[in-house]
Amino acid sequence: MIVEEAAVSYGNKGFSIPEYLEMENAATEKHEYYKGEIFAMSGGKVQHNLVSKNILTSLDVLLDGKPCQPYNSETRIHIEQNSLFTYPDVSVICGEPSSLNNDDFNLLNPTIIFEVLSPSTRNYDRGDKFKLYRDIPTLKEYVLVEPDAILVEQNFINGNGNWELKEYKQISDILFLQSIQLSLSLKAIYKRTKAIVGF
């Protein structure tokens, strides 16, 4: 999803979390919440949506019968440590989902988050949003995907407990998801997109 970073949906700041949740449950569009501010989100372009679908579909097959489950961008993630509510393009939760006040909606424990980049959010996703995501105790990997060119950036916690970055730039590359011990090919990620020809 795309956050319109400069545009706050409502005229004033200082909304409480219950106020945000009440408005969001009645809204027809998605909004992100952070420290009292509510931000509009807009839908992704065709290539963005194709890449998101490809990731979700591939993970659904790979995780069949395993204790992890992929979720689409309709799934709201909440970070209790910093107040953020957001809708990642794809998230993976392992084990039983944990949710805010057991509401079975605002999920708290993703293991992997995928964000498909866009011009308006590229810097946000790589910078401030990644910092916010690192407050999630269960998060082990954060994967950024360019929809219009072959580039996947995998941030993962290495054996020393530090975040490490690995880039994939060839269509023949295989993304190995450390936390779930599964491989996802870039061919699968970019299937039917303009980023590659003849696949």
Short mmCIF file of C-alpha atoms in Angstrom, two decimals:
data_model
loop_
_atom_site.label_atom_id
_atom_site.label_comp_id
_atom_site.label_asym_id
_atom_site.label_seq_id
_atom_site.Cartn_x
_atom_site.Cartn_y
_atom_site.Cartn_z
CA MET A 1 0.00 0.00 0.00
CA ILE A 2 1.05 3.59 -0.56
CA VAL A 3 1.04 6.15 2.21
CA GLU A 4 0.43 9.73 1.20
CA GLU A 5 3.12 10.93 3.56
CA ALA A 6 2.40 14.65 3.41
CA ALA A 7 -1.37 14.42 3.69
CA VAL A 8 -3.03 13.78 7.01
CA SER A 9 -6.58 12.55 6.50
CA TYR A 10 -8.09 14.49 9.38
CA GLY A 11 -7.60 18.13 10.23
CA ASN A 12 -6.09 17.82 13.68
CA LYS A 13 -3.64 15.62 15.54
CA GLY A 14 -4.07 13.88 18.84
CA PHE A 15 -6.43 11.06 17.89
CA SER A 16 -6.43 8.23 20.40
CA ILE A 17 -6.05 4.63 19.31
CA PRO A 18 -9.71 3.83 20.11
CA GLU A 19 -10.78 6.86 18.02
CA TYR A 20 -8.62 5.71 15.11
CA LEU A 21 -9.95 2.15 15.28
CA GLU A 22 -13.54 3.38 15.37
CA MET A 23 -12.98 5.61 12.32
CA GLU A 24 -11.01 2.97 10.46
CA ASN A 25 -13.66 0.31 11.00
CA ALA A 26 -16.21 2.64 9.38
CA ALA A 27 -13.92 3.89 6.59
CA THR A 28 -14.00 2.70 2.98
CA GLU A 29 -10.28 3.41 2.50
CA LYS A 30 -7.30 2.34 4.57
CA HIS A 31 -5.43 4.70 6.89
CA GLU A 32 -2.19 4.38 8.79
CA TYR A 33 -1.93 5.61 12.39
CA TYR A 34 1.15 6.88 14.20
CA LYS A 35 1.32 8.82 17.48
CA GLY A 36 -2.06 10.46 17.15
CA GLU A 37 -1.91 11.20 13.42
CA ILE A 38 -3.93 9.43 10.75
CA PHE A 39 -2.53 9.15 7.23
CA ALA A 40 -4.39 8.27 4.04
CA MET A 41 -3.23 5.29 2.00
CA SER A 42 -3.83 4.81 -1.71
CA GLY A 43 -3.96 1.67 -3.81
CA GLY A 44 -0.95 0.38 -5.70
CA LYS A 45 -0.40 0.57 -9.46
CA VAL A 46 -0.72 -2.52 -11.66
CA GLN A 47 2.90 -3.66 -11.35
CA HIS A 48 2.82 -3.09 -7.58
CA ASN A 49 -0.30 -5.23 -7.27
CA LEU A 50 1.09 -7.97 -9.51
CA VAL A 51 4.27 -8.28 -7.47
CA SER A 52 2.29 -8.34 -4.21
CA LYS A 53 0.00 -11.04 -5.60
CA ASN A 54 2.95 -13.09 -6.83
CA ILE A 55 4.64 -13.00 -3.43
CA LEU A 56 1.45 -13.92 -1.59
CA THR A 57 0.57 -16.75 -4.00
CA SER A 58 4.07 -18.23 -3.91
CA LEU A 59 4.23 -18.10 -0.11
CA ASP A 60 0.80 -19.69 0.18
CA VAL A 61 2.08 -22.71 -1.80
CA LEU A 62 5.43 -22.87 -0.01
CA LEU A 63 3.88 -22.66 3.44
CA ASP A 64 1.11 -25.17 2.85
CA GLY A 65 1.09 -27.60 5.77
CA LYS A 66 3.64 -25.55 7.71
CA PRO A 67 3.07 -23.54 10.92
CA CYS A 68 3.34 -20.17 9.15
CA GLN A 69 0.66 -18.30 7.23
CA PRO A 70 0.96 -15.46 4.68
CA TYR A 71 -1.43 -12.51 4.85
CA ASN A 72 -2.31 -9.86 2.26
CA SER A 73 -2.53 -6.08 2.52
CA GLU A 74 -5.98 -6.24 4.10
CA THR A 75 -4.25 -7.39 7.28
CA ARG A 76 -3.52 -4.62 9.76
CA ILE A 77 -0.34 -4.85 11.84
CA HIS A 78 -0.01 -2.97 15.12
CA ILE A 79 3.29 -2.20 16.87
CA GLU A 80 2.54 -1.66 20.53
CA GLN A 81 6.01 -0.26 21.28
CA ASN A 82 5.58 2.79 19.03
CA SER A 83 1.80 2.97 18.32
CA LEU A 84 1.99 2.33 14.54
CA PHE A 85 -0.97 0.70 12.78
CA THR A 86 -0.21 -0.19 9.17
CA TYR A 87 -1.07 -2.54 6.31
CA PRO A 88 2.04 -4.26 4.86
CA ASP A 89 1.75 -5.60 1.32
CA VAL A 90 2.45 -9.13 2.56
CA SER A 91 3.18 -10.43 6.04
CA VAL A 92 3.96 -13.88 7.40
CA ILE A 93 2.94 -14.97 10.88
CA CYS A 94 4.32 -18.17 12.39
CA GLY A 95 2.44 -20.00 15.10
CA GLU A 96 -0.79 -18.65 16.53
CA PRO A 97 -1.60 -15.06 15.51
CA SER A 98 -1.54 -12.63 18.43
CA SER A 99 -3.79 -9.59 18.23
CA LEU A 100 -4.49 -6.39 20.14
CA ASN A 101 -6.87 -7.18 23.01
CA ASN A 102 -7.50 -10.54 21.30
CA ASP A 103 -9.59 -8.74 18.66
CA ASP A 104 -8.42 -11.14 15.91
CA PHE A 105 -7.84 -8.14 13.65
CA ASN A 106 -4.87 -5.97 14.68
CA LEU A 107 -2.06 -8.51 14.50
CA LEU A 108 1.05 -8.10 16.65
CA ASN A 109 3.48 -10.89 15.77
CA PRO A 110 4.66 -10.98 12.16
CA THR A 111 7.85 -12.93 11.43
CA ILE A 112 8.37 -11.48 7.93
CA ILE A 113 7.08 -8.29 6.33
CA PHE A 114 7.22 -7.56 2.59
CA GLU A 115 6.77 -4.06 1.23
CA VAL A 116 6.53 -3.38 -2.51
CA LEU A 117 8.13 -0.01 -3.12
CA SER A 118 6.67 3.03 -4.87
CA PRO A 119 8.18 6.43 -5.71
CA SER A 120 6.24 8.18 -2.94
CA THR A 121 7.17 5.74 -0.17
CA ARG A 122 10.56 4.31 -1.19
CA ASN A 123 12.57 6.41 1.26
CA TYR A 124 10.00 5.98 4.04
CA ASP A 125 9.94 2.20 3.65
CA ARG A 126 13.73 1.95 3.69
CA GLY A 127 14.23 4.41 6.53
CA ASP A 128 11.69 5.52 9.11
CA LYS A 129 9.27 2.65 8.54
CA PHE A 130 12.04 0.08 8.88
CA LYS A 131 12.99 1.67 12.20
CA LEU A 132 9.39 1.36 13.37
CA TYR A 133 9.16 -2.24 12.19
CA ARG A 134 12.29 -3.15 14.14
CA ASP A 135 10.31 -2.52 17.33
CA ILE A 136 8.32 -5.71 16.59
CA PRO A 137 9.83 -8.38 18.88
CA THR A 138 8.90 -11.26 16.56
CA LEU A 139 10.12 -9.70 13.29
CA LYS A 140 13.05 -11.57 11.74
CA GLU A 141 13.02 -10.37 8.13
CA TYR A 142 11.96 -7.27 6.23
CA VAL A 143 11.93 -7.59 2.44
CA LEU A 144 11.62 -4.65 0.03
CA VAL A 145 10.76 -5.26 -3.62
CA GLU A 146 11.00 -2.84 -6.53
CA PRO A 147 8.03 -3.53 -8.82
CA ASP A 148 9.39 -1.96 -12.04
CA ALA A 149 12.97 -3.26 -11.94
CA ILE A 150 14.64 -6.40 -10.66
CA LEU A 151 15.73 -5.50 -7.16
CA VAL A 152 14.91 -7.26 -3.90
CA GLU A 153 16.42 -6.03 -0.62
CA GLN A 154 16.36 -8.57 2.17
CA ASN A 155 16.94 -7.30 5.69
CA PHE A 156 17.32 -10.12 8.18
CA ILE A 157 18.68 -10.75 11.66
CA ASN A 158 21.97 -12.58 11.32
CA GLY A 159 23.67 -15.04 13.66
CA ASN A 160 25.11 -12.18 15.71
CA GLY A 161 21.68 -10.71 16.35
CA ASN A 162 22.24 -7.74 14.03
CA TRP A 163 20.23 -6.65 11.01
CA GLU A 164 22.00 -7.48 7.75
CA LEU A 165 21.16 -6.44 4.18
CA LYS A 166 21.40 -8.67 1.13
CA GLU A 167 20.43 -7.55 -2.38
CA TYR A 168 19.17 -9.61 -5.31
CA LYS A 169 19.42 -8.10 -8.80
CA GLN A 170 19.27 -11.01 -11.24
CA ILE A 171 16.10 -12.76 -12.37
CA SER A 172 17.90 -16.07 -11.79
CA ASP A 173 18.50 -15.23 -8.10
CA ILE A 174 16.81 -17.13 -5.31
CA LEU A 175 15.68 -15.30 -2.17
CA PHE A 176 16.31 -17.54 0.82
CA LEU A 177 14.03 -16.60 3.67
CA GLN A 178 16.15 -17.27 6.72
CA SER A 179 13.41 -17.26 9.33
CA ILE A 180 11.23 -19.89 7.66
CA GLN A 181 13.99 -21.76 5.80
CA LEU A 182 12.31 -21.51 2.41
CA SER A 183 13.42 -20.25 -0.99
CA LEU A 184 11.46 -17.85 -3.17
CA SER A 185 12.66 -17.31 -6.72
CA LEU A 186 12.77 -13.86 -8.28
CA LYS A 187 11.12 -15.42 -11.33
CA ALA A 188 8.12 -16.14 -9.14
CA ILE A 189 8.16 -12.65 -7.61
CA TYR A 190 8.27 -10.90 -11.00
CA LYS A 191 6.06 -13.29 -12.95
CA ARG A 192 4.01 -11.50 -15.64
CA THR A 193 5.42 -8.08 -14.77
CA LYS A 194 7.10 -5.53 -17.01
CA ALA A 195 10.33 -5.93 -15.05
CA ILE A 196 11.16 -9.07 -17.02
CA VAL A 197 10.60 -10.12 -20.62
CA GLY A 198 9.52 -13.52 -21.81
CA PHE A 199 8.34 -15.00 -18.52
#
